[in-house]
CSV table of C-alpha atoms and ligand atoms in Angstrom, one decimal:
chain,number,residue,atom,x,y,z
A,1,UNK,CA,0.1,-0.1,0.0
A,2,UNK,CA,1.1,3.2,-1.5
A,3,UNK,CA,1.4,5.8,1.9
A,4,UNK,CA,1.4,9.7,1.8
A,5,UNK,CA,2.2,12.1,4.3
A,6,UNK,CA,0.4,15.1,3.9
A,7,UNK,CA,0.1,18.3,5.9
A,8,UNK,CA,-2.8,20.1,6.4
A,9,UNK,CA,-3.0,23.6,7.1
A,10,UNK,CA,-6.6,25.3,7.2
A,11,UNK,CA,-5.8,28.4,7.3
A,12,UNK,CA,-8.0,31.5,8.1
A,13,UNK,CA,-11.8,32.4,7.1
A,14,UNK,CA,-13.6,30.1,4.6
A,15,UNK,CA,-10.6,27.9,4.6
A,16,UNK,CA,-11.2,26.1,7.6
A,17,UNK,CA,-14.5,24.4,6.2
A,18,UNK,CA,-13.4,24.1,3.1
A,19,UNK,CA,-10.2,21.7,3.4
A,20,UNK,CA,-12.4,19.6,5.7
A,21,UNK,CA,-14.3,18.5,3.0
A,22,UNK,CA,-11.2,18.2,0.5
A,23,UNK,CA,-9.3,16.3,3.6
A,24,UNK,CA,-12.7,14.4,3.7
A,25,UNK,CA,-13.0,13.9,-0.2
A,26,UNK,CA,-9.4,12.8,0.0
A,27,UNK,CA,-9.6,9.9,3.0
A,28,UNK,CA,-12.8,8.7,1.8
A,29,UNK,CA,-11.7,7.9,-1.6
A,30,UNK,CA,-8.5,5.9,-0.2
A,31,UNK,CA,-10.2,3.9,1.6
A,32,UNK,CA,-12.8,3.2,-1.6
A,33,UNK,CA,-9.9,3.1,-3.9
A,34,UNK,CA,-7.3,0.7,-1.4
A,35,UNK,CA,-4.1,1.8,-3.3
A,36,UNK,CA,-3.3,4.3,-1.0
A,37,UNK,CA,-3.6,5.7,2.1
A,38,UNK,CA,-2.7,9.1,3.9
A,39,UNK,CA,-1.2,10.2,6.9
A,40,UNK,CA,-2.0,13.5,8.2
A,41,UNK,CA,-1.0,15.8,10.2
A,42,UNK,CA,-2.6,19.3,10.7
A,43,UNK,CA,-1.2,22.5,12.0
A,44,UNK,CA,-2.8,25.9,13.3
A,45,UNK,CA,-0.6,28.1,11.3
A,46,UNK,CA,-2.7,31.2,10.7
A,47,UNK,CA,-4.1,34.6,11.7
A,48,UNK,CA,-5.5,33.1,14.8
A,49,UNK,CA,-1.6,32.3,15.5
A,50,UNK,CA,-0.2,35.3,14.5
A,51,UNK,CA,-3.1,37.4,17.3
A,52,UNK,CA,-1.6,34.9,19.5
A,53,UNK,CA,2.1,34.5,19.2
A,54,UNK,CA,2.9,37.2,16.9
A,55,UNK,CA,3.4,34.8,14.1
A,56,UNK,CA,1.6,33.0,11.3
A,57,UNK,CA,3.6,30.3,11.6
A,58,UNK,CA,6.3,28.8,14.4
A,59,UNK,CA,10.0,30.3,13.2
A,60,UNK,CA,10.7,26.7,12.7
A,61,UNK,CA,7.8,25.7,10.0
A,62,UNK,CA,9.6,25.9,7.2
A,63,UNK,CA,12.0,23.0,8.8
A,64,UNK,CA,9.3,21.1,10.3
A,65,UNK,CA,7.3,20.7,6.7
A,66,UNK,CA,11.0,19.8,5.1
A,67,UNK,CA,12.4,17.6,7.4
A,68,UNK,CA,9.1,15.6,8.1
A,69,UNK,CA,8.7,13.8,4.9
A,70,UNK,CA,5.8,15.1,3.7
A,71,UNK,CA,4.5,14.4,0.2
A,72,UNK,CA,2.2,17.2,-0.2
A,73,UNK,CA,0.5,20.4,1.8
A,74,UNK,CA,-3.1,21.1,1.4
A,75,UNK,CA,-3.9,25.1,2.3
A,76,UNK,CA,-7.2,26.5,3.0
A,77,UNK,CA,-7.4,30.2,2.8
A,78,UNK,CA,-5.2,33.0,4.1
A,79,UNK,CA,-6.2,36.6,5.0
A,80,UNK,CA,-8.0,38.2,7.8
A,81,UNK,CA,-10.3,42.1,8.4
A,82,UNK,CA,-8.1,42.2,12.0
A,83,UNK,CA,-4.2,42.0,9.8
A,84,UNK,CA,-3.1,43.7,7.0
A,85,UNK,CA,-2.5,41.1,4.3
A,86,UNK,CA,0.7,41.7,3.5
A,87,UNK,CA,1.1,40.6,6.6
A,88,UNK,CA,-0.3,37.4,6.5
A,89,UNK,CA,0.5,36.5,3.4
A,90,UNK,CA,4.5,37.3,3.5
A,91,UNK,CA,3.6,35.5,6.7
A,92,UNK,CA,2.7,31.7,5.2
A,93,UNK,CA,2.2,31.5,1.6
A,94,UNK,CA,4.5,33.4,0.1
A,95,UNK,CA,7.4,31.9,1.8
A,96,UNK,CA,6.4,28.9,1.8
A,97,UNK,CA,6.3,29.0,-2.0
A,98,UNK,CA,9.8,30.2,-2.4
A,99,UNK,CA,11.5,28.6,0.0
A,100,UNK,CA,10.5,25.4,-1.5
A,101,UNK,CA,11.1,26.5,-4.9
A,102,UNK,CA,7.4,26.2,-5.6
A,103,UNK,CA,7.8,27.9,-9.4
A,104,UNK,CA,5.0,26.2,-10.7
A,105,UNK,CA,1.8,27.7,-10.0
A,106,UNK,CA,-0.7,25.3,-12.6
A,107,UNK,CA,-4.1,26.6,-12.4
A,108,UNK,CA,-7.2,24.9,-15.1
A,109,UNK,CA,-9.9,27.0,-15.4
A,110,UNK,CA,-12.9,25.0,-17.0
A,111,UNK,CA,-16.6,25.8,-17.4
A,112,UNK,CA,-18.4,22.6,-16.6
A,113,UNK,CA,-21.3,20.8,-18.2
A,114,UNK,CA,-24.0,22.9,-15.8
A,115,UNK,CA,-22.6,25.5,-14.5
A,116,UNK,CA,-23.4,28.5,-16.1
A,117,UNK,CA,-20.7,31.4,-17.5
A,118,UNK,CA,-21.3,35.2,-17.0
A,119,UNK,CA,-20.2,34.8,-20.7
A,120,UNK,CA,-23.4,35.0,-22.8
A,121,UNK,CA,-23.1,32.3,-25.2
A,122,UNK,CA,-20.4,30.3,-23.9
A,123,UNK,CA,-19.9,26.8,-23.3
A,124,UNK,CA,-17.5,23.9,-21.5
A,125,UNK,CA,-16.3,23.4,-24.9
A,126,UNK,CA,-15.1,27.2,-25.1
A,127,UNK,CA,-13.5,27.1,-21.7
A,128,UNK,CA,-11.0,25.3,-21.1
A,129,UNK,CA,-7.8,26.7,-20.2
A,130,UNK,CA,-4.4,25.9,-17.9
A,131,UNK,CA,-2.4,28.8,-17.1
A,132,UNK,CA,1.4,28.2,-16.0
A,133,UNK,CA,1.7,31.1,-13.8
A,134,UNK,CA,5.5,31.6,-12.4
A,135,UNK,CA,5.0,31.3,-8.5
A,136,UNK,CA,8.8,32.5,-6.9
A,137,UNK,CA,10.2,35.4,-8.7
A,138,UNK,CA,8.7,38.4,-11.0
A,139,UNK,CA,6.6,41.0,-9.5
A,140,UNK,CA,6.2,39.1,-6.3
A,141,UNK,CA,10.1,38.7,-5.7
A,142,UNK,CA,9.8,40.7,-2.7
A,143,UNK,CA,12.3,42.9,-3.4
A,144,UNK,CA,12.3,46.4,-2.4
A,145,UNK,CA,12.3,48.7,0.3
A,146,UNK,CA,11.3,52.2,1.6
A,147,UNK,CA,13.2,54.5,2.8
A,148,UNK,CA,12.6,58.0,5.0
A,149,UNK,CA,9.4,56.3,6.0
A,150,UNK,CA,6.6,58.4,7.4
A,151,UNK,CA,8.6,61.7,6.0
A,152,UNK,CA,7.7,63.6,2.8
A,153,UNK,CA,10.7,62.2,1.1
A,154,UNK,CA,9.1,58.6,1.9
A,155,UNK,CA,10.4,56.4,-1.2
A,156,UNK,CA,8.7,53.6,-2.1
A,157,UNK,CA,10.8,50.6,-4.5
A,158,UNK,CA,9.7,47.3,-5.5
A,159,UNK,CA,11.8,46.4,-8.1
A,160,UNK,CA,10.7,42.9,-10.5
A,161,UNK,CA,13.2,40.2,-10.6
A,162,UNK,CA,13.3,37.8,-13.7
A,163,UNK,CA,16.6,35.3,-13.8
A,164,UNK,CA,17.2,33.3,-17.0
A,165,UNK,CA,16.7,30.7,-15.3
A,166,UNK,CA,13.4,31.2,-13.7
A,167,UNK,CA,12.2,32.1,-17.0
A,168,UNK,CA,13.4,29.3,-18.9
A,169,UNK,CA,12.3,26.6,-16.3
A,170,UNK,CA,8.5,28.1,-16.3
A,171,UNK,CA,8.4,28.5,-20.5
A,172,UNK,CA,9.7,24.8,-20.3
A,173,UNK,CA,7.2,23.6,-17.8
A,174,UNK,CA,4.0,25.1,-20.2
A,175,UNK,CA,5.5,23.0,-23.7
A,176,UNK,CA,6.2,20.0,-21.3
A,177,UNK,CA,3.0,20.2,-20.0
A,178,UNK,CA,0.6,21.0,-23.3
A,179,UNK,CA,3.0,17.8,-24.6
A,180,UNK,CA,2.4,15.4,-21.4
A,181,UNK,CA,-1.8,16.6,-22.0
A,182,UNK,CA,-2.0,17.0,-25.2
A,183,UNK,CA,-2.7,20.8,-25.7
A,184,UNK,CA,-2.1,22.0,-28.4
A,185,UNK,CA,-1.3,25.7,-28.3
A,186,UNK,CA,1.3,28.5,-25.4
A,187,UNK,CA,0.1,31.5,-25.1
A,188,UNK,CA,2.5,33.6,-23.7
A,189,UNK,CA,1.4,36.6,-21.1
A,190,UNK,CA,3.7,39.7,-22.0
A,191,UNK,CA,3.9,43.5,-21.9
A,192,UNK,CA,7.0,44.3,-23.5
A,193,UNK,CA,5.7,47.0,-25.9
A,194,UNK,CA,6.2,49.2,-22.4
A,195,UNK,CA,8.6,47.3,-19.9
A,196,UNK,CA,11.3,47.1,-22.2
A,197,UNK,CA,13.8,45.4,-20.2
A,198,UNK,CA,12.3,42.5,-17.8
A,199,UNK,CA,9.6,41.5,-20.2
A,200,UNK,CA,11.8,41.8,-23.7
A,201,UNK,CA,14.1,39.4,-22.0
A,202,UNK,CA,11.0,37.0,-20.9
A,203,UNK,CA,9.8,37.2,-24.7
A,204,UNK,CA,13.2,35.9,-26.4
A,205,UNK,CA,13.6,33.3,-23.8
A,206,UNK,CA,10.1,32.3,-24.5
A,207,UNK,CA,11.1,32.4,-28.1
A,208,UNK,CA,14.0,30.0,-27.9
A,209,UNK,CA,12.4,27.3,-25.5
A,210,UNK,CA,9.2,27.4,-28.6
A,211,UNK,CA,11.6,26.6,-30.9
A,212,UNK,CA,12.7,23.0,-29.1
A,213,UNK,CA,8.9,22.2,-29.0
A,214,UNK,CA,8.3,22.0,-32.7
A,215,UNK,CA,4.9,19.9,-32.3
A,216,UNK,CA,3.1,22.6,-29.8
A,217,UNK,CA,2.0,26.1,-31.8
A,218,UNK,CA,2.8,29.6,-29.5
A,219,UNK,CA,2.4,33.0,-29.9
A,220,UNK,CA,2.7,35.6,-27.7
A,221,UNK,CA,0.3,38.5,-26.8
A,222,UNK,CA,0.2,41.7,-24.8
A,223,UNK,CA,-1.6,41.2,-21.4
A,224,UNK,CA,-3.8,44.2,-21.6
A,225,UNK,CA,-5.3,42.7,-24.6
A,226,UNK,CA,-5.4,39.5,-23.9
A,227,UNK,CA,-7.4,39.4,-20.7
A,228,UNK,CA,-9.8,41.5,-23.2
A,229,UNK,CA,-9.2,37.9,-25.1
A,230,UNK,CA,-10.1,35.6,-21.9
A,231,UNK,CA,-13.6,37.5,-22.0
A,232,UNK,CA,-14.3,37.7,-26.0
A,233,UNK,CA,-12.5,34.6,-26.9
A,234,UNK,CA,-11.5,32.2,-24.0
A,235,UNK,CA,-12.1,29.3,-27.0
A,236,UNK,CA,-9.4,30.7,-28.8
A,237,UNK,CA,-6.8,30.1,-25.6
A,238,UNK,CA,-5.5,26.5,-24.7
A,239,UNK,CA,-2.3,26.4,-22.5
A,240,UNK,CA,-1.1,30.3,-21.0
A,241,UNK,CA,2.4,30.8,-19.4
A,242,UNK,CA,2.5,34.0,-17.4
A,243,UNK,CA,4.7,35.9,-14.7
A,244,UNK,CA,3.6,35.8,-11.3
A,245,UNK,CA,1.3,39.4,-11.4
A,246,UNK,CA,0.1,38.6,-14.6
A,247,UNK,CA,-1.0,34.8,-14.0
A,248,UNK,CA,-2.3,35.9,-10.6
A,249,UNK,CA,-5.2,38.4,-12.5
A,250,UNK,CA,-5.6,36.4,-15.0
A,251,UNK,CA,-6.3,33.2,-13.2
A,252,UNK,CA,-8.9,35.3,-11.3
A,253,UNK,CA,-10.1,36.8,-14.0
A,254,UNK,CA,-10.4,32.8,-16.2
A,255,UNK,CA,-11.7,31.6,-12.3
A,256,UNK,CA,-15.1,34.1,-12.2
A,257,UNK,CA,-15.2,33.0,-16.8
A,258,UNK,CA,-16.1,29.6,-15.5
A,259,UNK,CA,-19.0,30.4,-13.1
A,260,UNK,CA,-17.6,31.3,-9.7
A,261,UNK,CA,-14.4,31.7,-8.0
A,262,UNK,CA,-15.2,28.8,-5.7
A,263,UNK,CA,-14.6,26.5,-8.3
A,264,UNK,CA,-10.5,27.5,-9.7
A,265,UNK,CA,-7.8,25.3,-7.9
A,266,UNK,CA,-4.4,26.2,-7.6
A,267,UNK,CA,-1.0,23.8,-7.8
A,268,UNK,CA,2.3,25.4,-6.2
A,269,UNK,CA,4.8,22.7,-7.5
A,270,UNK,CA,7.8,21.5,-7.1
A,271,UNK,CA,8.6,19.6,-10.2
A,272,UNK,CA,11.9,18.2,-9.3
A,273,UNK,CA,10.0,17.3,-5.6
A,274,UNK,CA,13.1,18.2,-3.5
A,275,UNK,CA,10.7,19.8,-1.9
A,276,UNK,CA,6.6,19.0,-0.9
A,277,UNK,CA,4.3,21.2,-3.5
A,278,UNK,CA,1.3,23.0,-1.6
A,279,UNK,CA,-2.0,22.8,-3.4
A,280,UNK,CA,-4.8,25.3,-3.0
A,281,UNK,CA,-8.0,27.1,-3.7
A,282,UNK,CA,-7.3,30.0,-5.9
A,283,UNK,CA,-9.8,32.0,-3.9
A,284,UNK,CA,-9.0,33.8,-0.7
A,285,UNK,CA,-10.3,33.3,2.7
A,286,UNK,CA,-13.3,35.2,2.4
A,287,UNK,CA,-14.4,37.0,5.6
A,288,UNK,CA,-17.7,37.8,5.0
A,289,UNK,CA,-19.1,34.1,4.7
A,290,UNK,CA,-16.5,32.5,6.8
A,291,UNK,CA,-18.3,30.3,9.7
A,292,UNK,CA,-21.7,30.5,7.6
A,293,UNK,CA,-20.7,26.7,6.1
A,294,UNK,CA,-21.9,28.2,2.6
A,295,UNK,CA,-18.5,28.2,0.7
A,296,UNK,CA,-18.1,26.2,-1.8
A,297,UNK,CA,-15.7,23.6,-1.3
A,298,UNK,CA,-15.7,22.5,-4.8
A,299,UNK,CA,-12.1,25.2,-5.5
A,300,UNK,CA,-10.2,22.8,-2.6
A,301,UNK,CA,-11.4,19.6,-3.4
A,302,UNK,CA,-10.1,20.3,-7.1
A,303,UNK,CA,-6.9,20.9,-5.9
A,304,UNK,CA,-6.5,18.1,-4.0
A,305,UNK,CA,-7.1,16.1,-7.4
A,306,UNK,CA,-4.3,17.9,-8.6
A,307,UNK,CA,-2.0,16.4,-5.9
A,308,UNK,CA,-3.2,13.0,-6.5
A,309,UNK,CA,-2.2,13.5,-10.0
A,310,UNK,CA,0.8,14.9,-8.7
A,311,UNK,CA,1.9,12.1,-6.6
A,312,UNK,CA,1.1,9.9,-9.6
A,313,UNK,CA,-2.4,8.6,-8.3
A,314,UNK,CA,-3.4,9.1,-11.8
A,315,UNK,CA,-6.6,6.6,-11.7
A,316,UNK,CA,-7.7,8.0,-8.2
A,317,UNK,CA,-7.4,11.5,-10.0
A,318,UNK,CA,-9.1,10.8,-13.0
A,319,UNK,CA,-12.2,9.3,-10.6
A,320,UNK,CA,-12.6,12.1,-8.5
A,321,UNK,CA,-12.5,14.3,-11.5
A,322,UNK,CA,-15.5,12.6,-13.0
A,323,UNK,CA,-17.4,12.4,-9.5
A,324,UNK,CA,-16.7,16.2,-9.6
A,325,UNK,CA,-18.1,16.8,-13.4
A,326,UNK,CA,-21.1,14.5,-12.7
A,327,UNK,CA,-22.5,16.4,-9.2
A,328,UNK,CA,-22.0,19.5,-11.3
A,329,UNK,CA,-24.2,18.2,-14.3
A,330,UNK,CA,-26.8,16.7,-12.4
A,331,UNK,CA,-27.0,20.1,-10.4
A,332,UNK,CA,-29.0,19.3,-7.6
A,333,UNK,CA,-26.5,19.9,-5.0
A,334,UNK,CA,-24.8,23.2,-5.4
A,335,UNK,CA,-23.5,26.4,-3.1
A,336,UNK,CA,-24.6,29.7,-3.2
A,337,UNK,CA,-22.2,30.7,-5.6
A,338,UNK,CA,-23.6,28.4,-7.8
A,339,UNK,CA,-26.8,29.7,-7.4
A,340,UNK,CA,-27.8,27.0,-5.2
A,341,UNK,CA,-29.1,26.8,-1.4
A,342,UNK,CA,-26.5,23.8,-0.7
A,343,UNK,CA,-24.2,24.2,2.3
A,344,UNK,CA,-19.9,23.6,2.3
A,345,UNK,CA,-20.4,20.1,3.9
A,346,UNK,CA,-24.0,19.2,1.8
A,347,UNK,CA,-21.6,19.8,-1.4
A,348,UNK,CA,-18.7,17.9,-0.4
A,349,UNK,CA,-20.6,14.8,0.8
A,350,UNK,CA,-22.2,14.8,-2.8
A,351,UNK,CA,-19.2,14.7,-3.8
A,352,UNK,CA,-18.0,12.3,-1.6
A,353,UNK,CA,-21.1,9.9,-2.1
A,354,UNK,CA,-20.3,10.0,-6.2
A,355,UNK,CA,-17.0,9.2,-5.7
A,356,UNK,CA,-18.3,6.5,-3.6
A,357,UNK,CA,-20.9,5.1,-6.1
A,358,UNK,CA,-18.2,5.5,-8.8
A,359,UNK,CA,-15.9,2.9,-6.8
A,360,UNK,CA,-18.7,0.2,-6.2
A,361,UNK,CA,-19.3,0.3,-10.1
B,1,LIG,C1,-3.5,33.8,-5.5
B,1,LIG,C2,-3.2,34.9,-4.3
B,1,LIG,C3,-2.1,35.1,-3.9
B,1,LIG,C4,-1.5,35.6,-5.0
B,1,LIG,C5,-1.4,36.1,-2.6
B,1,LIG,C6,-2.9,35.5,-2.0
B,1,LIG,C7,-0.6,36.2,-2.3
B,1,LIG,O1,-4.1,36.7,-4.8
B,1,LIG,O2,-2.8,32.6,-5.1
B,1,LIG,O3,-3.8,34.0,-6.7
B,1,LIG,O4,-1.2,36.3,-4.9
B,1,LIG,O5,-0.5,34.7,-5.4
B,2,LIG,MG1,-4.2,35.8,-6.9
């Protein structure tokens, strides 16, 4: 029996509610499948801990995750109105991405049968995009500073950092992904008309890498018009590779187009597996609905599905994907963001029940 050691960080806001359904789904899937087992260790890291002890995670938190032999980390969400977001995010999620060299942020964006897109006339076949977002450098490298704080002479600088290695590996990942998953085209999000250093550099590397993949079509598009194209012609997009900031924005846009921010998952990957990878919904902690039990757990459950795939449990991953598709298509149980009245628990249970019935078939 294959055993996987999982770290679970429920985090803030709706995080604990959605992560419960994700973990429950994975555990019941493992039991039904019979070929693997999860050992789970939970961590109370997040804003409550910050308010209590002055830090989102312990000083040795990253070491604990690194030495703990974890195969994956499941994270709920981070962010709380009581503390500025840059403190909570730089206290937990961003350091994990950087320290564990999770340089790929893989974000599939799909319109499912049974779900309505806010775009008129768009059907499931029209919205099926995979965004490969750079995740450790670029605009979110964290390089910069403020001087003369609090005076009229104050200056703030935030520097975008692109390294040759960093750009090349994310672009290469996008092409490899396209090859492996039978996708036809990679579109690069750029802004080299105005950013003559970083983005021209990005474009050059993109073209060099693209030349090594003659079997995959490629193109480049300026981020502003690409954003418009997401709305006007999503069907013309396949794999999109983007810098940290551009990918961040495009994926919230794409998630909204696919019917709800409550659907879109992400996988923060260290493809070499030197460090554990982290799986998390794209959405935030949604403090406005936290504690009400109505958050959509699907993004978190789908993130667990991405983890199964990454762990090599392809059969179980396919099974869970089918269950998600099936429950959405049937449309009887759905949370308010999708126009239904179901609770987080009911929606999670519907997926778990569907998984069981597929295994029994
Ligand atoms: C995301 C989020 C994060 C990001 C925040 C919470 C730091 O928006 O995962 O898309 O910007 O990467
Ligand atoms: Mg985001």
